[in-house]
Amino acid sequence: ETGVTQSPTHLIKTRGQQVTLRCSSQSGHNTVSWYQQALGQGPQFIFQYYREEENGRGNFPPRFSGLQFPNYSSELNVNALELDDSALYLCASSSSTGNTGELFFGEGSRLTVL
Amino acid sequence: AQSVTQPDIHITVSEGASLELRCNYSYGATPYLFWYVQSPGQGLQLLLKYFSGDTLVQGIKGFEAEFKRSQSSFNLRKPSVHWSDAAEYFCAVESTSYDKVIFGPGTSLSVIP
């Protein structure tokens, strides 16, 4: 069973640039959630995708957008990067829209915005 | 809105000592509650979860948690801590608005040999 994989693991961008982060969900999982974890804080929910549709969104501006593909992998795109976007971005997959079960997390993509 | 608080930002215990990490939640109905652990440089791993039934739940790595509705708490316990338990611990609750899991701010655990 392949776990959740994220790429890249680390990246550095400058303010105003755009970034795309990628996530491959665990085999058999059709739901992907993205979280932002700033240093020393808990993960904050960005949005969730189920069967290629956005299924809920946290308190993040529209410059945070996402995609889910037919194979259930997902991308997180952030436009017009700001310094406060520096964080660990975590992807989690699960087996249904009802998260009454376990979220399986990847190891994250650490984004630094200079 | 649902929320989770973890009153202790950082806790230090000696190896072999008992551990209790506190978690309080704000929720309008019976919550689904979770504890996750994050080791340095890694993603989060589920320790245990409470959905219903027995209020004392057992998890992996010797951890357990007790759900107390009257106190809106879901504290995590371990009778004897190992050095490998040093990590960040997050309490979480499932939101009913659209199936998202809301995390608390975390408690950092240090273990003294």
XYZ file of N, CA and C in Angstrom:
681
model
N 0.859 -1.206 0.000
C 0.000 0.000 0.000
C 0.882 1.239 0.000
N 0.697 2.097 -0.994
C 1.515 3.302 -1.105
C 0.890 4.398 -0.271
N 1.705 5.075 0.520
C 1.196 6.139 1.360
C 1.060 7.426 0.581
N 0.755 8.513 1.308
C 0.602 9.827 0.709
C 1.981 10.415 0.436
N 2.190 10.839 -0.781
C 3.470 11.447 -1.138
C 3.251 12.866 -1.623
N 4.161 13.752 -1.239
C 4.079 15.152 -1.611
C 5.378 15.596 -2.260
N 5.226 16.530 -3.198
C 6.409 17.107 -3.825
C 6.161 18.557 -4.174
N 7.212 19.377 -4.172
C 8.547 19.068 -3.649
C 8.564 19.071 -2.128
N 9.627 18.630 -1.535
C 9.705 18.609 -0.076
C 10.068 19.982 0.475
N 10.898 20.684 -0.240
C 11.276 22.038 0.159
C 11.338 22.913 -1.091
N 10.967 24.170 -0.926
C 11.147 25.117 -2.015
C 11.170 26.540 -1.481
N 11.864 27.376 -2.226
C 12.007 28.783 -1.869
C 11.495 29.627 -3.023
N 10.624 30.573 -2.693
C 10.064 31.482 -3.687
C 10.206 32.909 -3.179
N 9.971 33.847 -4.063
C 9.973 35.247 -3.659
C 8.552 35.805 -3.723
N 8.341 36.880 -3.011
C 7.022 37.504 -2.984
C 6.512 37.778 -4.393
N 5.224 37.517 -4.594
C 4.600 37.770 -5.888
C 4.640 36.586 -6.840
N 5.513 35.628 -6.570
C 5.579 34.463 -7.441
C 4.403 33.519 -7.183
N 4.344 32.490 -8.007
C 3.306 31.476 -7.890
C 3.967 30.138 -7.601
N 3.244 29.266 -6.895
C 3.794 27.954 -6.566
C 2.723 26.882 -6.745
N 3.165 25.710 -7.161
C 2.289 24.546 -7.265
C 2.867 23.412 -6.442
N 2.069 22.885 -5.544
C 2.467 21.755 -4.717
C 1.624 20.555 -5.124
N 2.235 19.380 -5.080
C 1.576 18.183 -5.575
C 1.440 17.111 -4.502
N 0.387 16.318 -4.640
C 0.089 15.285 -3.653
C -0.497 14.065 -4.345
N 0.058 12.915 -4.030
C -0.516 11.658 -4.482
C -1.179 10.998 -3.294
N -2.454 10.720 -3.410
C -3.185 10.173 -2.278
C -2.875 8.696 -2.090
N -3.219 8.209 -0.920
C -3.017 6.794 -0.642
C -3.953 5.963 -1.512
N -3.472 4.804 -1.885
C -4.255 3.911 -2.733
C -5.630 3.654 -2.122
N -6.671 3.817 -2.955
C -8.033 3.563 -2.491
C -8.734 4.757 -1.889
N -8.007 5.871 -1.707
C -8.605 7.071 -1.119
C -9.062 8.025 -2.207
N -10.291 8.571 -2.043
C -10.827 9.459 -3.067
C -10.973 10.901 -2.591
N -10.532 11.191 -1.383
C -10.676 12.530 -0.815
C -9.309 13.048 -0.395
N -9.053 14.292 -0.754
C -7.790 14.921 -0.388
C -8.072 16.247 0.314
N -7.420 16.459 1.427
C -7.522 17.720 2.164
C -6.143 18.360 2.234
N -6.122 19.679 2.151
C -4.872 20.428 2.262
C -4.902 21.286 3.524
N -3.768 21.302 4.204
C -3.617 22.081 5.427
C -2.354 22.927 5.340
N -2.406 24.104 5.967
C -1.241 24.949 6.122
C -0.825 24.920 7.582
N 0.443 24.633 7.836
C 0.939 24.611 9.207
C 2.080 25.612 9.343
N 1.793 26.748 9.938
C 2.835 27.728 10.212
C 3.693 27.228 11.370
N 4.875 27.763 11.470
C 5.821 27.308 12.485
C 5.230 27.464 13.879
N 5.232 26.387 14.646
C 4.751 26.428 16.021
C 3.247 26.427 16.174
N 2.521 26.180 15.092
C 1.063 26.193 15.159
C 0.489 24.870 14.678
N -0.799 24.692 14.909
C -1.478 23.518 14.402
C -1.861 23.694 12.946
N -2.119 22.604 12.260
C -2.531 22.694 10.849
C -3.852 23.446 10.704
N -3.917 24.311 9.686
C -5.139 25.056 9.378
C -5.711 24.530 8.065
N -6.995 24.223 8.077
C -7.669 23.651 6.905
C -7.745 24.667 5.779
N -7.265 24.267 4.587
C -7.354 25.142 3.419
C -8.586 24.768 2.597
N -8.619 23.558 2.097
C -9.786 23.040 1.377
C -9.682 21.534 1.231
N -10.791 20.974 0.753
C -10.884 19.539 0.542
C -11.433 19.266 -0.848
N -10.936 18.212 -1.475
C -11.430 17.790 -2.777
C -11.953 16.367 -2.707
N -13.105 16.176 -3.324
C -13.726 14.854 -3.412
C -14.202 14.670 -4.836
N -13.729 13.620 -5.467
C -14.119 13.315 -6.854
C -13.991 14.545 -7.752
N -12.854 15.186 -7.635
C -12.444 16.291 -8.501
C -13.188 17.601 -8.253
N -14.001 17.655 -7.196
C -14.737 18.877 -6.881
C -14.315 19.390 -5.503
N -14.258 20.727 -5.368
C -13.965 21.291 -4.059
C -15.149 21.009 -3.141
N -14.864 20.503 -1.958
C -15.904 20.031 -1.047
C -15.873 20.760 0.286
N -15.350 21.932 0.296
C -15.273 22.689 1.532
C -14.003 23.499 1.535
N -14.066 24.666 2.149
C -12.930 25.567 2.125
C -12.815 26.269 3.468
N -11.597 26.424 3.920
C -11.347 27.168 5.145
C -11.206 28.651 4.864
N -10.707 29.381 5.821
C -10.614 30.824 5.722
C -9.332 31.245 4.989
N -9.255 30.913 3.730
C -8.105 31.268 2.897
C -8.593 32.024 1.670
N -7.799 33.002 1.207
C -8.226 33.826 0.066
C -8.234 33.029 -1.233
N -8.883 33.587 -2.265
C -9.001 32.876 -3.553
C -7.673 32.604 -4.242
N -6.608 33.290 -3.847
C -5.328 33.009 -4.502
C -4.805 31.618 -4.128
N -5.445 30.990 -3.142
C -5.199 29.576 -2.857
C -6.229 28.775 -3.640
N -5.769 27.969 -4.561
C -6.693 27.168 -5.361
C -6.152 25.760 -5.488
N -7.021 24.864 -5.949
C -6.587 23.481 -6.037
C -7.225 22.742 -7.183
N -6.736 21.556 -7.355
C -7.274 20.648 -8.368
C -7.200 19.242 -7.821
N -8.136 18.409 -8.277
C -7.993 16.980 -8.044
C -8.177 16.279 -9.379
N -7.376 15.297 -9.633
C -7.371 14.608 -10.922
C -8.123 13.279 -10.827
N -8.436 12.678 -11.975
C -9.201 11.422 -11.954
C -8.543 10.320 -11.129
N -7.234 10.351 -11.008
C -6.572 9.329 -10.185
C -6.510 9.746 -8.713
N -7.216 10.816 -8.376
C -7.361 11.358 -7.020
C -6.130 12.089 -6.507
N -5.090 12.192 -7.313
C -3.989 13.054 -6.898
C -4.458 14.504 -6.932
N -3.675 15.384 -6.333
C -4.159 16.752 -6.173
C -3.018 17.749 -6.263
N -3.376 18.974 -6.586
C -2.432 20.092 -6.587
C -2.988 21.226 -5.751
N -2.068 21.927 -5.110
C -2.389 23.173 -4.419
C -1.612 24.271 -5.121
N -2.303 25.286 -5.565
C -1.670 26.421 -6.220
C -1.853 27.667 -5.362
N -0.781 28.407 -5.228
C -0.851 29.671 -4.504
C -0.274 30.752 -5.409
N -1.077 31.754 -5.702
C -0.645 32.886 -6.535
C -0.247 34.071 -5.664
N 0.512 34.974 -6.266
C 0.873 36.220 -5.597
C 1.367 35.966 -4.176
N 2.402 35.155 -4.057
C 2.895 34.738 -2.748
C 3.223 35.917 -1.844
N 2.874 35.742 -0.569
C 3.188 36.715 0.471
C 4.115 36.064 1.486
N 4.814 36.918 2.256
C 5.742 36.374 3.244
C 5.046 35.431 4.221
N 3.802 35.755 4.589
C 3.058 34.936 5.548
C 2.648 33.574 4.995
N 2.856 33.365 3.716
C 2.559 32.048 3.140
C 3.648 31.038 3.455
N 4.739 31.495 4.038
C 5.794 30.571 4.440
C 5.251 29.615 5.493
N 5.311 28.322 5.194
C 4.701 27.328 6.083
C 4.988 25.943 5.541
N 4.580 24.954 6.338
C 4.570 23.566 5.888
C 3.167 23.280 5.355
N 3.079 22.822 4.133
C 1.789 22.504 3.528
C 1.610 20.994 3.531
N 0.568 20.570 4.190
C 0.307 19.150 4.379
C -0.887 18.702 3.550
N -0.719 17.584 2.938
C -1.795 16.944 2.199
C -2.222 15.707 2.987
N -3.522 15.472 3.049
C -4.038 14.292 3.741
C -5.092 13.634 2.882
N -5.054 12.337 2.796
C -6.082 11.636 2.041
C -6.939 10.798 2.987
N -8.154 10.529 2.534
C -9.072 9.693 3.293
C -9.995 8.999 2.317
N -10.806 8.084 2.853
C -11.531 7.185 1.954
C -12.911 7.673 1.575
N -13.368 8.803 2.180
C -14.688 9.304 1.825
C -14.780 10.757 2.227
N -15.850 11.396 1.845
C -16.018 12.788 2.228
C -16.254 12.913 3.715
N -16.874 11.895 4.307
C -17.092 11.926 5.741
C -15.817 11.600 6.454
N -15.173 12.601 7.054
C -13.905 12.345 7.714
C -14.105 11.729 9.087
N -15.023 10.794 9.207
C -15.216 10.098 10.470
C -14.247 8.952 10.562
N -13.075 9.196 10.171
C -12.033 8.190 10.156
C -10.685 8.854 10.118
N -9.730 8.124 9.734
C -8.358 8.602 9.815
C -7.980 9.412 8.588
N -7.282 10.504 8.833
C -6.614 11.242 7.778
C -5.205 10.695 7.672
N -4.778 10.411 6.459
C -3.431 9.920 6.229
C -2.619 11.062 5.624
N -1.608 11.488 6.362
C -0.849 12.666 5.957
C 0.429 12.307 5.226
N 0.790 13.167 4.283
C 2.120 13.141 3.726
C 3.074 13.880 4.637
N 4.343 13.923 4.258
C 5.338 14.573 5.103
C 5.403 16.079 4.868
N 4.687 16.551 3.870
C 4.567 17.986 3.688
C 5.558 18.576 2.714
N 5.198 19.766 2.266
C 6.079 20.592 1.434
C 6.353 21.869 2.208
N 7.628 22.121 2.477
C 7.960 23.326 3.238
C 8.272 24.456 2.276
N 7.444 25.480 2.324
C 7.573 26.637 1.449
C 8.148 27.805 2.229
N 9.182 28.389 1.680
C 9.757 29.613 2.237
C 9.580 30.722 1.213
N 8.979 31.828 1.634
C 8.778 32.978 0.761
C 9.672 34.111 1.245
N 10.544 34.565 0.358
C 11.492 35.632 0.711
C 11.063 36.967 0.115
N -18.911 28.150 16.239
C -17.960 27.385 15.425
C -17.167 26.453 16.328
N -16.804 25.327 15.737
C -16.036 24.368 16.509
C -14.612 24.878 16.722
N -14.039 24.541 17.876
C -12.655 24.925 18.143
C -12.039 23.945 19.111
N -10.730 23.945 19.135
C -9.980 23.059 20.016
C -8.903 23.872 20.713
N -8.782 23.709 22.017
C -7.711 24.360 22.764
C -6.848 23.305 23.453
N -5.579 23.575 23.460
C -4.626 22.754 24.185
C -3.865 23.700 25.112
N -4.179 23.686 26.399
C -3.662 24.717 27.312
C -2.147 24.699 27.483
N -1.531 23.551 27.285
C -0.091 23.433 27.519
C 0.663 23.528 26.209
N 1.480 24.566 26.065
C 2.262 24.724 24.844
C 3.414 23.724 24.818
N 4.032 23.544 25.989
C 5.190 22.657 26.065
C 5.186 21.929 27.409
N 5.490 20.645 27.375
C 5.588 19.824 28.579
C 6.880 19.027 28.524
N 7.554 18.945 29.681
C 8.754 18.127 29.808
C 8.526 17.080 30.886
N 8.778 15.836 30.559
C 8.655 14.755 31.528
C 9.905 13.894 31.481
N 10.141 13.164 32.559
C 11.257 12.225 32.601
C 10.819 10.900 32.006
N 11.760 10.234 31.387
C 11.464 8.931 30.816
C 10.967 7.999 31.917
N 9.881 7.281 31.621
C 9.288 6.392 32.612
C 8.174 7.024 33.413
N 8.082 8.325 33.396
C 7.019 9.019 34.123
C 5.721 8.949 33.328
N 4.630 9.226 34.028
C 3.335 9.243 33.361
C 3.123 10.577 32.665
N 2.190 10.577 31.729
C 1.947 11.765 30.906
C 0.452 12.003 30.763
N 0.054 13.276 30.836
C -1.306 13.654 30.481
C -1.254 14.959 29.709
N -1.780 14.941 28.503
C -1.874 16.139 27.670
C -3.342 16.545 27.607
N -3.581 17.828 27.860
C -4.961 18.303 27.962
C -5.501 18.817 26.628
N -6.788 18.601 26.456
C -7.479 19.062 25.255
C -8.910 19.428 25.636
N -9.341 20.611 25.236
C -10.729 21.018 25.408
C -11.289 21.433 24.059
N -12.552 21.158 23.858
C -13.159 21.454 22.574
C -14.448 22.237 22.776
N -14.814 22.934 21.736
C -16.090 23.638 21.699
C -16.878 23.056 20.541
N -18.036 22.487 20.861
C -18.781 21.769 19.837
C -20.226 21.685 20.241
N -21.147 21.761 19.281
C -22.559 21.793 19.615
C -23.218 20.450 19.770
N -22.544 19.397 19.394
C -23.158 18.072 19.447
C -22.080 17.080 19.864
N -22.407 15.813 19.767
C -21.400 14.808 20.088
C -20.283 14.877 19.057
N -19.085 15.165 19.488
C -18.004 15.363 18.519
C -17.302 14.069 18.148
N -16.660 14.118 17.035
C -15.672 13.115 16.706
C -14.325 13.734 17.085
N -13.552 13.042 17.905
C -12.321 13.591 18.455
C -11.122 12.712 18.102
N -10.002 13.361 17.925
C -8.792 12.671 17.493
C -7.578 13.211 18.246
N -6.560 12.376 18.357
C -5.227 12.808 18.737
C -4.262 12.355 17.642
N -3.454 13.316 17.166
C -2.418 13.029 16.192
C -1.058 13.374 16.790
N -0.015 12.695 16.298
C 1.346 12.987 16.723
C 2.173 13.350 15.490
N 3.051 14.317 15.662
C 3.934 14.748 14.573
C 5.370 14.736 15.070
N 6.155 13.846 14.526
C 7.577 13.827 14.845
C 8.293 14.832 13.960
N 9.452 15.297 14.396
C 10.160 16.333 13.629
C 10.359 15.958 12.173
N 9.995 16.868 11.285
C 10.199 16.657 9.865
C 9.252 15.666 9.224
N 8.211 15.285 9.938
C 7.286 14.289 9.403
C 5.858 14.796 9.415
N 5.008 14.071 8.708
C 3.587 14.385 8.725
C 2.940 13.909 10.012
N 1.627 14.048 10.084
C 0.895 13.666 11.279
C 0.435 12.214 11.203
N 0.451 11.546 12.352
C 0.004 10.165 12.444
C -1.091 10.070 13.497
N -2.161 9.359 13.177
C -3.260 9.201 14.115
C -2.865 8.297 15.273
N -3.058 8.787 16.500
C -2.841 7.966 17.693
C -4.105 7.231 18.095
N -5.222 7.944 18.117
C -6.489 7.344 18.504
C -7.633 8.267 18.120
N -8.859 7.715 18.188
C -10.035 8.492 17.812
C -11.216 8.066 18.668
N -12.133 9.006 18.889
C -13.365 8.731 19.613
C -14.537 9.138 18.738
N -15.458 8.190 18.521
C -16.666 8.501 17.778
C -17.879 8.383 18.673
N -17.954 7.290 19.430
C -19.096 7.064 20.313
C -18.751 5.877 21.203
N -19.657 5.572 22.130
C -19.478 4.387 22.953
C -18.579 4.630 24.138
N -17.735 3.668 24.416
C -16.856 3.725 25.574
C -16.039 5.014 25.569
N -16.097 5.727 26.676
C -15.426 7.031 26.725
C -13.923 6.926 26.903
N -13.417 5.758 27.206
C -11.975 5.551 27.301
C -11.544 4.783 26.055
N -10.707 5.419 25.248
C -10.282 4.790 24.000
C -8.792 4.503 24.035
N -8.455 3.372 23.459
C -7.053 2.957 23.403
C -6.503 3.266 22.017
N -5.242 3.618 21.979
C -4.611 3.922 20.711
C -3.315 3.162 20.527
N -2.555 3.636 19.573
C -1.270 2.997 19.292
C -0.203 3.519 20.251
N 0.893 2.818 20.334
C 2.063 3.217 21.118
C 1.749 3.352 22.610
N 0.721 2.666 23.098
C 0.412 2.676 24.524
C -0.373 3.876 25.009
N -0.854 4.705 24.114
C -1.626 5.883 24.488
C -3.109 5.548 24.672
N -3.755 6.323 25.527
C -5.194 6.245 25.712
C -5.731 7.653 25.938
N -7.025 7.823 25.724
C -7.651 9.126 25.951
C -9.046 8.908 26.511
N -9.480 9.856 27.317
C -10.792 9.764 27.929
C -11.646 10.943 27.527
N -12.821 10.663 26.998
C -13.785 11.678 26.616
C -14.675 12.000 27.813
N -14.706 13.264 28.202
C -15.568 13.708 29.288
C -16.468 14.824 28.767
N -17.708 14.467 28.499
C -18.646 15.424 27.905
C -18.891 16.603 28.855
N -18.995 16.314 30.146
C -19.317 17.376 31.113
C -18.224 18.438 31.183
N -17.006 18.030 30.852
C -15.886 18.966 30.903
C -15.422 19.387 29.513
N -16.099 18.891 28.482
C -15.683 19.163 27.092
C -14.187 18.901 26.926
N -13.766 17.754 27.437
C -12.335 17.443 27.384
C -12.082 16.084 26.744
N -10.885 15.944 26.246
C -10.446 14.686 25.623
C -8.955 14.603 25.856
N -8.569 14.300 27.094
C -7.166 14.299 27.490
C -6.459 13.006 27.097
N -5.235 13.151 26.685
C -4.404 12.023 26.250
C -3.496 11.598 27.393
N -3.361 10.301 27.593
C -2.540 9.809 28.699
C -1.658 8.654 28.239
N -0.539 8.517 28.961
C 0.328 7.359 28.783
C 0.959 7.071 30.136
N 0.923 5.829 30.596
C 1.419 5.528 31.937
C 2.921 5.650 32.093
N 3.682 5.381 31.031
C 5.142 5.410 31.135
C 5.704 5.905 29.802
N 6.301 7.080 29.834
C 6.771 7.714 28.612
C 8.150 7.183 28.211
N 8.325 7.018 26.917
C 9.609 6.585 26.345
C 10.246 7.771 25.647
N 11.576 7.752 25.524
C 12.254 8.882 24.892
C 11.747 9.125 23.480
N 11.309 8.045 22.820
C 10.844 8.182 21.440
C 9.480 8.869 21.343
N 8.842 9.125 22.483
C 7.547 9.823 22.470
C 7.706 11.334 22.307
N 8.930 11.832 22.388
C 9.148 13.269 22.200
C 8.678 13.680 20.807
N 7.720 14.596 20.755
C 7.094 14.977 19.486
C 6.090 16.087 19.768
N 5.391 16.493 18.727
C 4.300 17.467 18.857
C 2.989 16.696 18.800
N 2.083 17.018 19.717
C 0.814 16.303 19.807
C -0.340 17.260 19.537
N -1.232 16.843 18.665
C -2.354 17.674 18.267
C -3.668 16.973 18.570
N -4.537 17.683 19.253
C -5.905 17.255 19.441
C -6.736 17.827 18.302
N -7.742 17.086 17.860
C -8.521 17.559 16.716
C -9.975 17.130 16.864
N -10.861 17.906 16.255
C -12.289 17.608 16.258
C -12.817 17.694 14.842
N -13.764 16.839 14.529
C -14.329 16.875 13.185
C -15.474 17.861 13.155
N -15.399 18.746 12.170
C -16.442 19.745 11.987
C -17.629 19.145 11.252
N -18.810 19.598 11.587
C -20.000 19.125 10.885
C -20.318 19.974 9.665
N -19.656 21.128 9.554
C -20.043 22.034 8.463
C -19.717 21.428 7.115
N -18.575 20.832 6.985
C -18.286 20.127 5.737
C -17.131 19.157 5.906
N -17.269 18.338 6.923
C -16.370 17.207 7.085
C -14.904 17.588 7.119
N -14.573 18.691 7.743
C -13.166 19.015 7.896
C -12.760 18.726 9.325
N -11.500 18.426 9.500
C -10.946 18.180 10.819
C -10.233 19.437 11.279
N -10.586 19.933 12.461
C -10.003 21.152 13.022
C -8.994 20.757 14.085
N -7.797 21.306 13.978
C -6.718 20.957 14.890
C -6.514 22.030 15.949
N -6.088 21.587 17.122
C -5.651 22.512 18.144
C -4.248 23.007 17.852
N -3.730 23.904 18.697
C -2.419 24.494 18.445
C -1.249 23.575 18.730
N -1.509 22.473 19.421
C -0.451 21.510 19.674
C 0.221 21.669 21.025
N 0.741 20.562 21.530
C 1.581 20.541 22.736
C 2.877 19.845 22.374
N 3.983 20.520 22.635
C 5.288 19.953 22.363
C 5.768 19.180 23.585
N 6.108 17.920 23.395
C 6.549 17.063 24.488
C 8.043 16.814 24.396
N 8.756 17.129 25.462
C 10.165 16.778 25.595
C 10.298 15.698 26.655
N 11.206 14.759 26.435
C 11.415 13.655 27.368
C 12.861 13.688 27.846
N 13.039 13.761 29.144
C 14.381 13.769 29.746
C 14.807 12.336 30.028
N 15.997 11.958 29.562
C 16.442 10.568 29.782
C 16.592 10.232 31.261
